[in-house]
């Protein structure tokens, strides 16, 4: 297989642990450098990864042996770090969303194309057996022609558990830009790209109280809408409704349901890789659980970067920057539609990524999959 693909990690916050658990011991990648605004955090993380060096962001981007940068910074910094990575001639894989503003996202994709480097973007959860089994069921005709879908995410807000939740409630945050990538990415895998959107939004309260950590009890301002409902018009004619909210408490709704002429699929939470896919067929009397049909089994965050490393001219990355740009435009257009009170047609599109064949955990951890 040759030498491992060399990766530098920028941003070592809460989400980085999940990525490092997947990548640090993987045979196809080698984490050679880490960087964070807090040098002590960089040193602490580097000490846990054999061969990794703690560097400044500038030195990491300039390091010639880094082939791909894993960008795990806060959303407001995604564009600057990704563009700097591309200008350094390196591939970039960025935590969702691709950027907080659509023009910045477009700049990332266009500049990468000019530089001849790749862009990958989370979420890669949609490459697990949950979403991929549902896609295989749809593509296999188990529900007939898909006509509509619903996606629902309702939570009381991340300040309950996150010790520094400020960015969730600052411009560029909110439930749509934070959680929407999971649901819209899944809907694109299941039903294809979106051609137009209509949205409506609201804001329950003007401040939030941090519930854990050293800042527990501190009040932070809310600068974004915290509940958004939208309609997505897919290019093939299906209609999806989506609700993302930090203003509720809990819901009994399926995270995603897809309705077809011959049946309905209940799809598991796209924030996770696995989960039970259930089918209710026309003329049936009960829901039936489907065995996993496709996807990376028991996957974890970082599989999208591994998939990018394995991609070639015949098979592009599945957690692709072009899909992420289309997701970003869908989300920002929903927010703009809510503010302006009008239907908005999108300017981008994206191909449904190549399906993931059912890939056991020992296969994706050890050697290239098809």
Coordinates of C-alpha atoms in Angstrom, one line a residue:
X1 CA 0.0 0.0 0.0
X2 CA 3.0 2.3 0.4
X3 CA 3.5 5.0 3.0
X4 CA 0.5 6.2 5.0
X5 CA -1.2 9.4 3.9
X6 CA 0.2 12.2 6.1
X7 CA -2.4 14.4 7.9
X8 CA -2.2 17.6 10.0
X9 CA -5.0 18.5 12.3
X10 CA -6.0 22.1 13.0
X11 CA -8.4 22.7 15.9
X12 CA -8.4 20.4 18.9
X13 CA -11.7 21.1 20.5
X14 CA -14.5 18.7 21.7
X15 CA -15.1 17.0 18.3
X16 CA -11.4 16.3 17.7
X17 CA -11.3 13.4 20.1
X18 CA -13.8 11.4 17.9
X19 CA -11.7 12.0 14.8
X20 CA -8.4 11.1 16.6
X21 CA -9.8 7.9 17.9
X22 CA -10.5 6.8 14.4
X23 CA -7.4 8.1 12.6
X24 CA -4.6 7.8 15.1
X25 CA -4.2 4.1 14.7
X26 CA -5.4 3.7 11.1
X27 CA -2.9 2.0 8.8
X28 CA -3.6 4.3 5.8
X29 CA -3.1 7.6 7.5
X30 CA -0.5 9.1 9.8
X31 CA -1.1 12.2 11.9
X32 CA 2.2 14.0 11.8
X33 CA 1.2 17.4 13.2
X34 CA -1.5 19.1 15.3
X35 CA -2.2 22.8 15.9
X36 CA -4.6 24.8 18.1
X37 CA -4.9 28.3 19.3
X38 CA -4.0 27.0 22.7
X39 CA -0.4 25.7 22.5
X40 CA -0.7 23.7 25.7
X41 CA -3.6 21.8 24.2
X42 CA -1.6 21.1 21.0
X43 CA 1.3 19.8 23.2
X44 CA -1.1 17.6 25.2
X45 CA -2.7 16.0 22.2
X46 CA 0.6 15.5 20.3
X47 CA 1.9 13.6 23.3
X48 CA -0.8 11.0 22.9
X49 CA -0.1 10.4 19.1
X50 CA 3.3 8.7 18.3
X51 CA 5.2 10.8 15.8
X52 CA 2.9 13.8 15.9
X53 CA 4.4 17.3 16.4
X54 CA 2.7 20.2 18.1
X55 CA 3.0 23.3 15.8
X56 CA 1.4 26.7 15.2
X57 CA -1.2 26.8 12.5
X58 CA 1.2 28.7 10.2
X59 CA 4.0 26.1 10.6
X60 CA 1.6 23.2 10.1
X61 CA 0.3 24.6 6.8
X62 CA 3.8 25.2 5.7
X63 CA 5.1 21.8 6.6
X64 CA 5.9 20.1 3.3
X65 CA 5.1 16.5 4.2
X66 CA 1.5 17.3 5.3
X67 CA -0.7 16.1 2.4
X68 CA -4.1 16.7 3.9
X69 CA -5.3 19.1 6.6
X70 CA -8.2 18.0 8.8
X71 CA -9.9 21.4 9.7
X72 CA -11.7 21.0 13.0
X73 CA -11.8 24.7 13.9
X74 CA -15.0 26.5 14.9
X75 CA -17.4 27.2 11.9
X76 CA -16.4 30.9 11.7
X77 CA -12.8 29.9 11.0
X78 CA -13.6 27.1 8.5
X79 CA -13.2 29.2 5.4
X80 CA -9.9 31.0 6.5
X81 CA -8.2 27.7 7.4
X82 CA -9.4 25.8 4.4
X83 CA -8.4 28.6 2.0
X84 CA -5.0 28.8 3.7
X85 CA -4.6 25.0 3.3
X86 CA -5.5 25.1 -0.4
X87 CA -3.1 28.0 -1.0
X88 CA -0.4 25.8 0.6
X89 CA -1.1 23.2 -2.0
X90 CA -2.7 20.6 0.3
X91 CA -6.0 18.8 0.4
X92 CA -8.5 19.8 3.1
X93 CA -11.2 17.9 4.9
X94 CA -13.3 20.2 7.0
X95 CA -15.8 19.6 9.8
X96 CA -19.3 20.7 8.9
X97 CA -20.4 23.2 7.7
X98 CA -18.1 23.9 4.8
X99 CA -18.3 27.6 5.7
X100 CA -20.8 29.8 7.4
X101 CA -21.4 32.0 4.3
X102 CA -22.2 30.6 0.9
X103 CA -19.7 32.9 -1.0
X104 CA -16.9 31.6 1.2
X105 CA -17.9 28.0 0.5
X106 CA -17.9 28.7 -3.2
X107 CA -14.5 30.2 -3.0
X108 CA -13.1 27.1 -1.2
X109 CA -14.4 24.8 -4.0
X110 CA -13.3 27.1 -6.9
X111 CA -9.9 27.7 -5.4
X112 CA -9.3 24.0 -4.8
X113 CA -10.3 23.2 -8.4
X114 CA -7.8 25.8 -9.6
X115 CA -5.1 24.4 -7.3
X116 CA -5.7 20.8 -8.2
X117 CA -6.4 19.7 -4.6
X118 CA -9.3 17.9 -3.1
X119 CA -11.9 19.1 -0.6
X120 CA -13.8 16.8 1.7
X121 CA -16.4 17.8 4.3
X122 CA -18.4 16.3 7.1
X123 CA -20.8 14.8 7.9
X124 CA -19.5 11.4 7.1
X125 CA -22.2 9.8 9.3
X126 CA -24.3 9.4 6.1
X127 CA -21.7 6.8 4.9
X128 CA -22.7 4.4 7.7
X129 CA -25.1 1.5 7.5
X130 CA -28.1 3.7 8.6
X131 CA -28.4 6.1 5.8
X132 CA -26.8 3.8 3.2
X133 CA -29.2 1.0 4.0
X134 CA -32.1 3.3 3.5
X135 CA -30.6 4.5 0.2
X136 CA -30.2 0.9 -1.0
X137 CA -33.8 0.2 -0.1
X138 CA -35.0 3.2 -2.1
X139 CA -32.7 2.4 -5.0
X140 CA -33.9 -1.2 -4.9
X141 CA -37.5 -0.2 -5.3
X142 CA -38.7 -1.3 -1.8
X143 CA -41.0 1.8 -1.5
X144 CA -41.7 2.4 -5.2
X145 CA -41.2 5.9 -6.5
X146 CA -40.2 8.2 -3.6
X147 CA -42.6 11.2 -3.3
X148 CA -41.7 13.0 -0.1
X149 CA -39.7 12.9 3.1
X150 CA -39.7 14.6 6.5
X151 CA -36.7 15.4 8.7
X152 CA -37.0 16.5 12.3
X153 CA -34.3 17.5 14.9
X154 CA -35.6 19.0 18.1
X155 CA -33.5 19.6 21.2
X156 CA -33.4 22.0 24.1
X157 CA -30.0 23.4 23.0
X158 CA -26.4 22.5 23.2
X159 CA -25.7 24.8 26.1
X160 CA -27.0 22.0 28.4
X161 CA -23.8 19.9 27.7
X162 CA -21.2 22.0 25.9
X163 CA -18.9 24.0 28.2
X164 CA -18.4 26.8 25.6
X165 CA -21.6 26.9 23.5
X166 CA -21.3 30.6 22.5
X167 CA -20.7 29.9 18.7
X168 CA -23.9 27.9 18.5
X169 CA -25.8 31.2 19.2
X170 CA -23.6 33.6 17.3
X171 CA -24.0 34.5 13.6
X172 CA -23.0 31.4 11.6
X173 CA -24.5 29.2 14.3
X174 CA -28.1 28.1 15.1
X175 CA -29.7 24.7 14.6
X176 CA -29.8 24.8 10.8
X177 CA -26.1 25.4 10.2
X178 CA -25.1 23.2 13.2
X179 CA -27.4 20.2 12.7
X180 CA -28.9 20.8 9.2
X181 CA -25.8 19.3 7.4
X182 CA -26.6 15.9 8.8
X183 CA -30.2 15.9 7.7
X184 CA -29.8 17.7 4.3
X185 CA -26.8 15.5 3.4
X186 CA -28.9 12.4 4.2
X187 CA -31.8 13.7 2.1
X188 CA -29.4 14.3 -0.8
X189 CA -28.1 10.8 -0.5
X190 CA -31.6 9.4 -0.4
X191 CA -33.5 11.7 -2.9
X192 CA -30.9 13.7 -4.8
X193 CA -30.1 17.4 -5.1
X194 CA -32.4 20.3 -4.2
X195 CA -33.6 22.9 -6.7
X196 CA -35.5 25.4 -4.5
X197 CA -36.4 26.0 -0.9
X198 CA -38.9 27.9 1.3
X199 CA -38.3 28.6 4.9
X200 CA -39.7 30.2 8.1
X201 CA -37.8 30.8 11.4
X202 CA -38.3 32.1 14.9
X203 CA -36.3 32.7 18.1
X204 CA -37.7 31.7 21.5
X205 CA -35.5 33.7 23.8
X206 CA -32.7 36.3 23.8
X207 CA -30.2 34.5 26.0
X208 CA -29.1 31.0 27.1
X209 CA -27.6 29.7 30.3
X210 CA -24.6 27.4 30.2
X211 CA -25.3 24.2 32.0
X212 CA -22.0 22.5 32.6
X213 CA -18.3 23.1 33.0
X214 CA -16.4 26.0 34.6
X215 CA -18.8 28.6 33.1
X216 CA -22.0 26.9 34.4
X217 CA -24.6 29.4 35.1
X218 CA -23.2 32.1 32.8
X219 CA -25.7 33.7 30.5
X220 CA -24.8 34.1 26.8
X221 CA -26.7 36.2 24.1
X222 CA -28.6 34.6 21.3
X223 CA -27.9 36.3 18.0
X224 CA -29.5 33.8 15.6
X225 CA -32.9 32.2 15.0
X226 CA -33.2 29.0 17.0
X227 CA -36.1 27.3 15.2
X228 CA -36.4 26.8 11.4
X229 CA -38.9 24.9 9.3
X230 CA -38.4 24.5 5.6
X231 CA -39.6 22.8 2.4
X232 CA -37.0 21.4 0.0
X233 CA -38.0 20.8 -3.7
X234 CA -35.7 18.0 -5.0
X235 CA -34.7 18.1 -8.6
X236 CA -36.5 14.8 -9.3
X237 CA -39.8 16.1 -8.0
X238 CA -39.9 14.8 -4.4
X239 CA -40.7 17.3 -1.6
X240 CA -38.9 17.2 1.8
X241 CA -39.9 19.1 5.0
X242 CA -37.2 19.8 7.6
X243 CA -37.4 21.2 11.1
X244 CA -34.3 22.0 13.1
X245 CA -34.8 23.5 16.6
X246 CA -33.0 24.4 19.8
X247 CA -36.3 25.6 21.3
X248 CA -38.1 22.3 22.0
X249 CA -37.3 19.5 24.4
X250 CA -37.9 16.2 22.7
X251 CA -39.8 14.6 19.8
X252 CA -41.3 11.2 19.0
X253 CA -41.0 11.9 15.3
X254 CA -38.6 9.7 13.3
X255 CA -35.4 11.6 12.4
X256 CA -36.2 11.0 8.8
X257 CA -39.1 9.3 7.0
X258 CA -39.3 8.7 3.3
X259 CA -42.7 8.1 1.7
X260 CA -43.1 6.3 -1.6
X261 CA -46.0 4.9 -3.6
X262 CA -45.4 1.4 -2.3
X263 CA -44.1 2.0 1.2
X264 CA -42.5 4.2 3.9
X265 CA -39.0 4.0 5.3
X266 CA -38.1 5.1 8.8
X267 CA -34.5 6.2 8.7
X268 CA -32.3 6.5 11.8
X269 CA -30.7 9.7 13.1
X270 CA -28.1 10.9 10.5
X271 CA -26.1 12.3 13.4
X272 CA -25.0 8.6 13.9
X273 CA -23.5 6.0 11.5
X274 CA -25.7 3.1 12.4
X275 CA -29.3 2.5 13.5
X276 CA -32.3 0.5 12.5
X277 CA -34.0 1.1 9.1
X278 CA -37.7 0.1 9.2
X279 CA -40.0 -0.5 6.2
X280 CA -43.8 -0.4 6.2
X281 CA -44.9 -1.8 2.8
X282 CA -48.2 -1.0 1.1
X283 CA -50.7 -3.7 2.1
X284 CA -48.6 -4.7 5.1
X285 CA -49.7 -4.8 8.8
X286 CA -46.5 -3.8 10.7
X287 CA -43.1 -2.2 10.4
X288 CA -40.3 -4.5 9.4
X289 CA -36.6 -3.9 10.3
X290 CA -34.2 -4.3 7.4
X291 CA -30.8 -6.0 7.8
X292 CA -27.9 -3.7 6.9
X293 CA -27.7 -3.5 3.1
X294 CA -24.9 -1.0 2.5
X295 CA -22.5 1.4 4.3
X296 CA -19.4 1.3 6.4
X297 CA -20.3 -1.0 9.3
X298 CA -19.6 0.4 12.9
X299 CA -17.9 3.4 11.4
X300 CA -16.8 6.5 13.3
X301 CA -16.0 10.1 12.6
X302 CA -13.1 10.3 10.2
X303 CA -14.2 7.6 7.8
X304 CA -15.0 10.4 5.3
X305 CA -11.3 11.4 5.3
X306 CA -10.3 7.8 4.9
X307 CA -12.8 7.5 2.0
X308 CA -11.2 10.7 0.5
X309 CA -7.7 9.2 0.8
X310 CA -8.9 6.1 -1.0
X311 CA -10.7 8.0 -3.8
X312 CA -9.2 8.1 -7.3
X313 CA -10.1 9.2 -10.8
X314 CA -12.7 6.4 -11.1
X315 CA -14.5 7.0 -7.8
X316 CA -14.6 10.5 -6.3
X317 CA -14.8 11.1 -2.5
X318 CA -18.2 10.4 -1.1
X319 CA -18.0 13.1 1.6
X320 CA -17.3 15.5 -1.2
X321 CA -16.8 19.3 -1.2
X322 CA -19.3 19.8 -4.0
X323 CA -22.0 18.1 -2.0
X324 CA -21.0 20.2 1.0
X325 CA -21.3 23.4 -1.0
X326 CA -24.8 22.3 -2.2
X327 CA -25.8 21.6 1.4
X328 CA -24.4 25.0 2.5
X329 CA -26.4 26.8 -0.2
X330 CA -29.5 24.8 0.8
X331 CA -29.2 25.9 4.4
X332 CA -28.3 29.5 3.8
X333 CA -31.1 29.8 1.3
X334 CA -33.5 28.4 3.9
X335 CA -32.4 31.1 6.3
X336 CA -32.6 33.8 3.6
X337 CA -36.0 32.6 2.6
X338 CA -37.2 32.9 6.2
X339 CA -35.8 36.4 6.4
X340 CA -37.2 37.6 3.1
X341 CA -40.5 35.6 3.0
X342 CA -40.0 34.1 -0.5
X343 CA -39.2 30.9 -2.3
X344 CA -35.5 30.7 -3.4
X345 CA -34.1 28.8 -6.3
X346 CA -30.6 27.3 -5.8
X347 CA -27.6 28.0 -8.1
X348 CA -25.7 24.8 -7.3
X349 CA -26.4 21.2 -7.7
X350 CA -24.6 18.0 -6.8
X351 CA -24.5 14.4 -7.9
X352 CA -25.6 11.8 -5.4
X353 CA -22.4 10.3 -4.1
X354 CA -21.5 6.8 -5.2
X355 CA -23.2 4.3 -2.8
X356 CA -21.1 2.6 -0.1
X357 CA -21.1 -1.2 -0.5
X358 CA -21.7 -3.0 2.8
X359 CA -18.2 -2.9 4.2
X360 CA -17.4 -4.7 7.5
X361 CA -15.4 -2.8 10.1
X362 CA -12.3 -4.9 9.6
X363 CA -12.3 -4.0 5.9
X364 CA -12.5 -0.2 6.2
X365 CA -9.9 -0.2 9.0
X366 CA -7.4 -2.4 7.2
X367 CA -7.4 -2.1 3.4
X368 CA -9.1 -0.1 0.6
X369 CA -12.8 -0.8 -0.2
X370 CA -14.4 -0.5 -3.6

